[in-house]
Coordinates of C-alpha atoms in Angstrom, one line a residue:
M1 CA 2.4 -30.4 122.8
R2 CA 5.4 -28.2 123.7
L3 CA 7.4 -29.8 120.9
M4 CA 4.7 -29.0 118.4
N5 CA 4.7 -25.4 119.6
W6 CA 8.4 -25.1 119.0
V7 CA 8.0 -26.6 115.5
A8 CA 5.2 -24.1 114.7
L9 CA 7.3 -21.2 115.9
A10 CA 10.3 -22.3 113.8
W11 CA 8.1 -22.7 110.7
M12 CA 6.7 -19.2 111.2
A13 CA 10.2 -17.7 111.6
G14 CA 11.3 -19.4 108.4
A15 CA 8.3 -18.2 106.5
G16 CA 9.0 -14.6 107.7
M17 CA 12.6 -14.9 106.4
V18 CA 11.3 -16.1 103.0
S19 CA 8.8 -13.2 102.9
A20 CA 11.5 -10.7 103.6
Q21 CA 13.7 -12.2 100.9
Q22 CA 10.8 -11.6 98.4
G23 CA 10.5 -7.9 99.2
P24 CA 11.1 -5.0 96.8
E25 CA 13.9 -5.6 94.4
Q26 CA 17.1 -3.7 95.4
G27 CA 19.3 -1.8 92.9
I28 CA 18.9 0.8 90.2
I29 CA 15.8 0.2 88.1
V30 CA 15.5 2.1 84.8
T31 CA 13.5 2.1 81.6
G32 CA 15.1 2.8 78.2
Q33 CA 13.5 3.6 74.8
G34 CA 14.9 3.2 71.3
S35 CA 13.4 4.0 67.9
V36 CA 14.4 3.6 64.3
A37 CA 12.8 5.5 61.4
A38 CA 12.6 3.7 58.1
A39 CA 11.1 4.1 54.7
P40 CA 7.9 2.1 54.3
D41 CA 7.7 -0.7 51.8
M42 CA 4.0 -1.5 52.0
A43 CA 0.7 0.2 52.6
T44 CA -2.7 -0.9 54.0
I45 CA -5.9 0.8 52.8
T46 CA -9.5 0.1 53.5
L47 CA -11.7 0.9 50.5
G48 CA -15.2 0.1 49.5
V49 CA -18.6 1.1 48.1
T50 CA -21.6 2.6 49.7
E51 CA -24.9 2.8 47.7
E52 CA -28.5 3.8 48.3
A53 CA -31.6 2.5 46.6
A54 CA -35.4 2.3 47.1
S55 CA -35.2 -1.4 48.0
A56 CA -32.8 -3.5 50.0
K57 CA -32.2 -5.8 47.0
A58 CA -31.5 -2.9 44.7
A59 CA -29.0 -1.4 47.1
M60 CA -27.2 -4.8 47.6
D61 CA -27.2 -5.4 43.8
K62 CA -25.5 -2.0 43.2
V63 CA -22.8 -2.7 45.9
T64 CA -22.2 -6.3 44.7
E65 CA -21.7 -5.1 41.1
A66 CA -19.3 -2.3 42.1
V67 CA -17.3 -4.5 44.5
A68 CA -17.0 -7.3 41.8
A69 CA -15.5 -4.7 39.4
I70 CA -13.1 -3.4 42.1
L71 CA -11.9 -7.0 42.9
A72 CA -11.4 -7.6 39.2
Q73 CA -9.3 -4.4 39.0
L74 CA -7.3 -5.5 42.0
D75 CA -6.5 -8.7 40.1
A76 CA -5.4 -6.6 37.1
Q77 CA -3.2 -4.5 39.4
G78 CA -1.5 -7.7 40.7
I79 CA -2.9 -7.6 44.2
A80 CA -2.8 -11.2 45.5
A81 CA -6.0 -12.7 47.0
K82 CA -4.2 -13.1 50.4
D83 CA -3.7 -9.4 50.5
R84 CA -7.3 -8.4 50.5
Q85 CA -10.0 -9.2 53.0
T86 CA -13.6 -8.1 53.5
S87 CA -13.6 -5.9 56.6
R88 CA -17.2 -4.4 56.6
F89 CA -20.5 -5.5 55.1
Y90 CA -23.8 -3.9 56.0
L91 CA -27.4 -3.2 55.0
R92 CA -29.6 -0.7 56.8
P93 CA -32.8 1.3 56.3
V94 CA -32.7 5.0 55.5
H95 CA -35.3 7.0 57.4
D96 CA -37.0 10.2 56.5
R97 CA -35.3 12.9 58.4
R98 CA -38.2 15.4 58.2
P99 CA -40.1 16.1 61.4
I100 CA -42.9 13.5 62.1
E101 CA -46.2 13.7 64.0
D102 CA -46.2 12.7 67.6
G103 CA -46.3 8.9 68.0
A104 CA -45.7 8.2 64.4
P105 CA -42.8 5.8 63.6
P106 CA -40.0 7.1 61.3
R107 CA -40.8 6.4 57.7
I108 CA -38.3 4.3 55.7
T109 CA -37.4 6.0 52.4
G110 CA -34.9 3.5 51.1
Y111 CA -31.9 1.3 52.0
E112 CA -28.1 1.8 52.3
A113 CA -25.7 -1.0 51.6
G114 CA -21.9 -1.0 52.0
N115 CA -19.0 -3.3 51.5
S116 CA -15.4 -2.6 52.4
V117 CA -12.2 -4.4 51.6
T118 CA -8.9 -4.0 53.4
V119 CA -6.0 -4.2 50.9
K120 CA -2.3 -4.6 51.4
V121 CA -0.2 -3.0 48.7
R122 CA 3.3 -4.4 48.6
D123 CA 4.6 -2.3 45.7
L124 CA 4.3 1.3 46.6
D125 CA 5.3 2.5 43.1
H126 CA 1.8 1.4 42.0
L127 CA -0.2 2.6 45.0
G128 CA -1.5 5.7 43.4
T129 CA -2.3 3.9 40.1
M130 CA -4.2 1.2 42.0
M131 CA -6.2 3.8 44.0
D132 CA -7.1 5.7 40.8
A133 CA -8.2 2.5 39.2
V134 CA -10.6 1.4 42.0
I135 CA -12.1 4.9 42.1
N136 CA -12.9 4.6 38.4
E137 CA -14.6 1.3 39.2
G138 CA -16.9 2.8 41.8
A139 CA -15.0 2.9 45.1
N140 CA -16.4 5.8 47.1
D141 CA -15.6 4.9 50.7
F142 CA -12.0 5.2 52.0
N143 CA -11.2 4.6 55.7
G144 CA -7.5 5.3 56.2
L145 CA -4.2 4.7 54.5
D146 CA -1.4 3.3 56.7
F147 CA 2.2 2.8 55.7
G148 CA 4.3 0.1 57.2
L149 CA 7.1 -2.5 56.9
Q150 CA 6.6 -5.9 55.5
D151 CA 9.3 -7.3 57.9
P152 CA 10.2 -5.0 60.8
K153 CA 12.6 -7.5 62.3
D154 CA 15.8 -5.6 61.4
A155 CA 14.4 -2.3 62.4
L156 CA 13.2 -3.7 65.7
A157 CA 16.6 -5.2 66.4
E158 CA 18.2 -1.8 66.0
A159 CA 15.6 -0.2 68.2
R160 CA 16.2 -2.8 70.9
K161 CA 19.9 -2.0 70.9
A162 CA 19.2 1.7 71.2
A163 CA 16.8 1.0 74.1
V164 CA 19.4 -1.0 76.0
T165 CA 22.0 1.7 75.4
D166 CA 19.5 4.3 76.7
A167 CA 18.6 2.4 79.8
T168 CA 22.3 1.7 80.6
E169 CA 23.2 5.4 80.3
R170 CA 20.3 6.4 82.5
A171 CA 21.5 3.9 85.2
R172 CA 25.0 5.2 85.0
Q173 CA 23.9 8.8 85.4
L174 CA 21.7 7.9 88.4
A175 CA 24.5 5.9 90.0
E176 CA 26.9 8.9 89.5
A177 CA 24.3 11.3 90.9
A178 CA 23.9 9.1 94.0
G179 CA 27.6 8.7 94.5
V180 CA 27.5 4.9 94.1
K181 CA 29.1 2.6 91.6
L182 CA 27.0 0.8 89.0
G183 CA 27.0 -2.9 89.4
T184 CA 26.1 -5.9 87.2
L185 CA 22.9 -6.3 85.4
L186 CA 20.4 -8.3 87.4
R187 CA 17.3 -8.3 85.3
M188 CA 16.0 -7.1 82.0
T189 CA 12.5 -7.3 80.4
E190 CA 11.2 -6.0 77.1
N191 CA 8.1 -4.0 76.6
S192 CA 8.4 -3.6 72.9
H193 CA 5.8 -3.8 70.2
S194 CA 6.8 -4.5 66.6
Q195 CA 4.0 -2.6 65.0
P196 CA 5.4 0.4 63.2
K197 CA 3.7 3.8 63.5
M198 CA 3.5 6.7 61.1
F199 CA 6.4 9.2 61.6
E200 CA 5.0 11.6 59.0
A201 CA 1.3 11.5 58.1
A202 CA 0.2 10.6 54.6
R203 CA -2.0 13.0 52.7
M204 CA -4.6 12.1 50.1
G205 CA -6.3 14.0 47.3
M206 CA -8.2 13.3 44.1
A207 CA -5.0 13.0 42.0
M208 CA -3.9 9.9 43.9
D209 CA -0.8 9.1 41.9
S210 CA 0.9 12.3 42.9
A211 CA -0.9 13.2 46.2
V212 CA 0.2 10.4 48.5
A213 CA 3.2 11.0 50.7
E214 CA 4.8 7.9 52.0
G215 CA 6.8 9.6 54.8
E216 CA 8.6 7.3 57.3
V217 CA 7.5 4.7 59.8
E218 CA 9.0 4.5 63.3
V219 CA 9.7 1.2 65.0
Q220 CA 9.9 1.5 68.8
A221 CA 11.4 -0.7 71.5
E222 CA 11.4 -0.4 75.3
V223 CA 13.3 -2.3 78.0
S224 CA 13.3 -2.3 81.8
M225 CA 16.7 -3.0 83.4
T226 CA 17.7 -3.6 87.0
F227 CA 21.4 -3.0 88.0
A228 CA 23.0 -3.9 91.2
I229 CA 24.8 -1.3 93.3
A230 CA 28.4 -2.3 93.5
P231 CA 30.0 -2.6 97.0
G232 CA 31.9 0.5 98.1
Q233 CA 35.7 0.5 97.5

């Protein structure tokens, strides 16, 4: 029994040492950011048709006819089938908005139908022309225009380099302020996202071919780095 007690004590002491070794990481821990602005080479726009009619079938027929014409126009504009996808499709009743008597249900006056398609435009020189064409075919519902990069790999690589440089400089400044010497890199993790964001907002108007500003997109990267504190000289 006494031998077992000694074994238990030894195991508990060893477990305590392991726990201590897994404590808070020592060193200088910093986070760095980097960003690269680039001219976009593609745009994503959600466009569609919204129609009202007295019956559900009539509303759907009007939307279906308009969307078919829009898709045909996208074909004529050279938009590949893989670059367009239905993103919203709905049919709902339209109620009379006038005040009603107590207890009476809202009266249905008609139906509203809608169909939206998300389109990727890979040739920005024809973006305005394409938008004018689909408006002429009946598109009356637009839900945003976003510019981006078809392949952000190179921009993201540059942003990563800038993030590492930024983190390293932050660590050097902290070490200098604390009066210690910066040691070797112990750990590095990336918190980046490769989705570009708008650097300058686009603007839209009725003269689509001349009223769309591409601006720039910004690709961001973020890294966390842990440096050791070098032993004193």
